[in-house]
Amino acid sequence: MRTFCAIAIVSSAVLLGAQGRQQVMIEWAQTGSVQSQTKYSTAADITPSNVGRLELAWQWRPKEMSLADQTQPGNFQVTPLMIDNVLYLSTPFNRVVALNAETGEELWAFDP
């Protein structure tokens, strides 16, 4: 669920910023944004005045089957990397997936 929220927030920030001015995408090429993992973003897209207008931009669901009763394919947390407007993430089932950061479209997946 946190994955969906994180992806939704990133997507919402992109859409809100695009409404008012030309937006420069802030990339997270490594976990935690920078090598020191501060998780700080210099983006000023989400402010106290517009945070209440955030909306879900898109949602992605993994295309995996449950292996056991306690194992649910969509029940995981991950910090995606974003490079060149592509989100990269891995699932608990060892799939690596690339998603379009603006639309949520699955670009490709590697399933070992």
PDB file of C-alpha atoms in Angstrom:
ATOM      1  CA  MET A   1       0.000   0.000   0.000  1.00  0.00           C
ATOM      2  CA  ARG A   2       2.857   2.374   0.749  1.00  0.00           C
ATOM      3  CA  THR A   3       4.197   1.671  -2.722  1.00  0.00           C
ATOM      4  CA  PHE A   4       0.947   2.869  -4.243  1.00  0.00           C
ATOM      5  CA  CYS A   5       1.001   5.968  -2.022  1.00  0.00           C
ATOM      6  CA  ALA A   6       4.611   6.792  -2.854  1.00  0.00           C
ATOM      7  CA  ILE A   7       4.014   6.381  -6.564  1.00  0.00           C
ATOM      8  CA  ALA A   8       0.798   8.404  -6.315  1.00  0.00           C
ATOM      9  CA  ILE A   9       2.545  11.254  -4.483  1.00  0.00           C
ATOM     10  CA  VAL A  10       5.366  11.389  -7.009  1.00  0.00           C
ATOM     11  CA  SER A  11       2.842  11.348  -9.838  1.00  0.00           C
ATOM     12  CA  SER A  12       0.673  14.004  -8.222  1.00  0.00           C
ATOM     13  CA  ALA A  13       3.650  16.256  -7.715  1.00  0.00           C
ATOM     14  CA  VAL A  14       4.516  15.880 -11.380  1.00  0.00           C
ATOM     15  CA  LEU A  15       0.972  16.738 -12.467  1.00  0.00           C
ATOM     16  CA  LEU A  16       0.574  19.696 -10.095  1.00  0.00           C
ATOM     17  CA  GLY A  17       3.858  21.164 -11.216  1.00  0.00           C
ATOM     18  CA  ALA A  18       2.992  20.703 -14.872  1.00  0.00           C
ATOM     19  CA  GLN A  19      -0.218  22.700 -14.478  1.00  0.00           C
ATOM     20  CA  GLY A  20       1.438  25.986 -13.582  1.00  0.00           C
ATOM     21  CA  ARG A  21       4.815  26.002 -15.282  1.00  0.00           C
ATOM     22  CA  GLN A  22       7.310  23.919 -17.181  1.00  0.00           C
ATOM     23  CA  GLN A  23       8.407  21.219 -14.760  1.00  0.00           C
ATOM     24  CA  VAL A  24      11.868  19.766 -14.362  1.00  0.00           C
ATOM     25  CA  MET A  25      11.698  16.170 -13.159  1.00  0.00           C
ATOM     26  CA  ILE A  26      13.666  15.491  -9.977  1.00  0.00           C
ATOM     27  CA  GLU A  27      15.431  12.159 -10.334  1.00  0.00           C
ATOM     28  CA  TRP A  28      16.166   9.719  -7.538  1.00  0.00           C
ATOM     29  CA  ALA A  29      18.962   7.679  -9.086  1.00  0.00           C
ATOM     30  CA  GLN A  30      19.744   5.932  -5.804  1.00  0.00           C
ATOM     31  CA  THR A  31      17.795   4.863  -2.745  1.00  0.00           C
ATOM     32  CA  GLY A  32      17.031   7.814  -0.468  1.00  0.00           C
ATOM     33  CA  SER A  33      17.655  10.393  -3.231  1.00  0.00           C
ATOM     34  CA  VAL A  34      21.382  10.878  -2.589  1.00  0.00           C
ATOM     35  CA  GLN A  35      24.255   8.718  -1.371  1.00  0.00           C
ATOM     36  CA  SER A  36      23.704   9.867   2.235  1.00  0.00           C
ATOM     37  CA  GLN A  37      20.038   8.754   1.907  1.00  0.00           C
ATOM     38  CA  THR A  38      18.562  11.994   3.238  1.00  0.00           C
ATOM     39  CA  LYS A  39      15.297  11.381   1.324  1.00  0.00           C
ATOM     40  CA  TYR A  40      15.197  15.154   0.801  1.00  0.00           C
ATOM     41  CA  SER A  41      13.891  16.579  -2.448  1.00  0.00           C
ATOM     42  CA  THR A  42      14.594  20.088  -3.690  1.00  0.00           C
ATOM     43  CA  ALA A  43      11.318  20.046  -5.637  1.00  0.00           C
ATOM     44  CA  ALA A  44       8.945  22.802  -4.532  1.00  0.00           C
ATOM     45  CA  ASP A  45       5.868  21.330  -6.233  1.00  0.00           C
ATOM     46  CA  ILE A  46       4.002  20.355  -3.058  1.00  0.00           C
ATOM     47  CA  THR A  47       3.347  23.276  -0.725  1.00  0.00           C
ATOM     48  CA  PRO A  48       1.042  23.886   2.245  1.00  0.00           C
ATOM     49  CA  SER A  49      -1.283  25.774  -0.110  1.00  0.00           C
ATOM     50  CA  ASN A  50      -1.703  22.955  -2.665  1.00  0.00           C
ATOM     51  CA  VAL A  51      -1.262  19.778  -0.602  1.00  0.00           C
ATOM     52  CA  GLY A  52      -5.028  19.498  -0.125  1.00  0.00           C
ATOM     53  CA  ARG A  53      -5.533  19.323  -3.893  1.00  0.00           C
ATOM     54  CA  LEU A  54      -3.312  16.283  -4.426  1.00  0.00           C
ATOM     55  CA  GLU A  55      -5.097  13.496  -6.270  1.00  0.00           C
ATOM     56  CA  LEU A  56      -4.196   9.983  -7.282  1.00  0.00           C
ATOM     57  CA  ALA A  57      -2.598  10.285 -10.721  1.00  0.00           C
ATOM     58  CA  TRP A  58      -2.261   6.572 -11.477  1.00  0.00           C
ATOM     59  CA  GLN A  59      -1.983   3.209  -9.795  1.00  0.00           C
ATOM     60  CA  TRP A  60       0.088   0.161 -10.673  1.00  0.00           C
ATOM     61  CA  ARG A  61      -0.643  -3.394  -9.579  1.00  0.00           C
ATOM     62  CA  PRO A  62       1.894  -6.200  -9.906  1.00  0.00           C
ATOM     63  CA  LYS A  63       0.967  -9.039 -12.255  1.00  0.00           C
ATOM     64  CA  GLU A  64       1.907 -11.808  -9.846  1.00  0.00           C
ATOM     65  CA  MET A  65       0.071 -14.754  -8.361  1.00  0.00           C
ATOM     66  CA  SER A  66      -0.111 -15.484  -4.641  1.00  0.00           C
ATOM     67  CA  LEU A  67       2.171 -18.324  -3.512  1.00  0.00           C
ATOM     68  CA  ALA A  68       0.572 -18.896  -0.105  1.00  0.00           C
ATOM     69  CA  ASP A  69      -2.215 -17.542   2.067  1.00  0.00           C
ATOM     70  CA  GLN A  70       0.104 -15.038   3.772  1.00  0.00           C
ATOM     71  CA  THR A  71       1.732 -13.928   0.528  1.00  0.00           C
ATOM     72  CA  GLN A  72      -0.153 -11.259  -1.377  1.00  0.00           C
ATOM     73  CA  PRO A  73       1.410  -9.907  -4.584  1.00  0.00           C
ATOM     74  CA  GLY A  74       0.407  -6.267  -3.954  1.00  0.00           C
ATOM     75  CA  ASN A  75       1.410  -6.287  -0.295  1.00  0.00           C
ATOM     76  CA  PHE A  76       4.922  -4.868  -0.330  1.00  0.00           C
ATOM     77  CA  GLN A  77       6.901  -1.693   0.213  1.00  0.00           C
ATOM     78  CA  VAL A  78       9.642  -0.482  -2.070  1.00  0.00           C
ATOM     79  CA  THR A  79      11.532   2.725  -2.734  1.00  0.00           C
ATOM     80  CA  PRO A  80      11.628   3.086  -6.521  1.00  0.00           C
ATOM     81  CA  LEU A  81      14.474   4.742  -8.373  1.00  0.00           C
ATOM     82  CA  MET A  82      13.591   7.356 -10.995  1.00  0.00           C
ATOM     83  CA  ILE A  83      15.941   7.933 -13.920  1.00  0.00           C
ATOM     84  CA  ASP A  84      14.938   9.653 -17.178  1.00  0.00           C
ATOM     85  CA  ASN A  85      11.243   9.675 -16.195  1.00  0.00           C
ATOM     86  CA  VAL A  86      11.234   5.909 -15.584  1.00  0.00           C
ATOM     87  CA  LEU A  87      10.529   4.345 -12.170  1.00  0.00           C
ATOM     88  CA  TYR A  88      12.456   1.143 -11.466  1.00  0.00           C
ATOM     89  CA  LEU A  89      11.340  -1.192  -8.685  1.00  0.00           C
ATOM     90  CA  SER A  90      11.578  -4.798  -7.590  1.00  0.00           C
ATOM     91  CA  THR A  91       8.835  -6.958  -6.136  1.00  0.00           C
ATOM     92  CA  PRO A  92       8.995  -9.583  -3.368  1.00  0.00           C
ATOM     93  CA  PHE A  93       8.727 -12.191  -6.136  1.00  0.00           C
ATOM     94  CA  ASN A  94      12.081 -11.010  -7.590  1.00  0.00           C
ATOM     95  CA  ARG A  95      10.564  -9.261 -10.595  1.00  0.00           C
ATOM     96  CA  VAL A  96      12.190  -6.021 -11.712  1.00  0.00           C
ATOM     97  CA  VAL A  97       9.754  -3.601 -13.311  1.00  0.00           C
ATOM     98  CA  ALA A  98      10.120  -0.307 -15.186  1.00  0.00           C
ATOM     99  CA  LEU A  99       7.171   2.111 -15.148  1.00  0.00           C
ATOM    100  CA  ASN A 100       6.535   5.367 -16.975  1.00  0.00           C
ATOM    101  CA  ALA A 101       6.653   7.927 -14.130  1.00  0.00           C
ATOM    102  CA  GLU A 102       3.915  10.105 -15.639  1.00  0.00           C
ATOM    103  CA  THR A 103       1.392   7.447 -16.683  1.00  0.00           C
ATOM    104  CA  GLY A 104       2.203   4.341 -14.623  1.00  0.00           C
ATOM    105  CA  GLU A 105       2.386   2.276 -17.805  1.00  0.00           C
ATOM    106  CA  GLU A 106       4.526  -0.832 -17.362  1.00  0.00           C
ATOM    107  CA  LEU A 107       7.360  -0.438 -19.874  1.00  0.00           C
ATOM    108  CA  TRP A 108       9.016  -3.774 -19.218  1.00  0.00           C
ATOM    109  CA  ALA A 109       9.484  -6.427 -16.553  1.00  0.00           C
ATOM    110  CA  PHE A 110      12.212  -8.977 -15.892  1.00  0.00           C
ATOM    111  CA  ASP A 111      11.058 -12.189 -14.235  1.00  0.00           C
ATOM    112  CA  PRO A 112      13.965 -14.528 -13.451  1.00  0.00           C
TER     113      PRO A 112
END
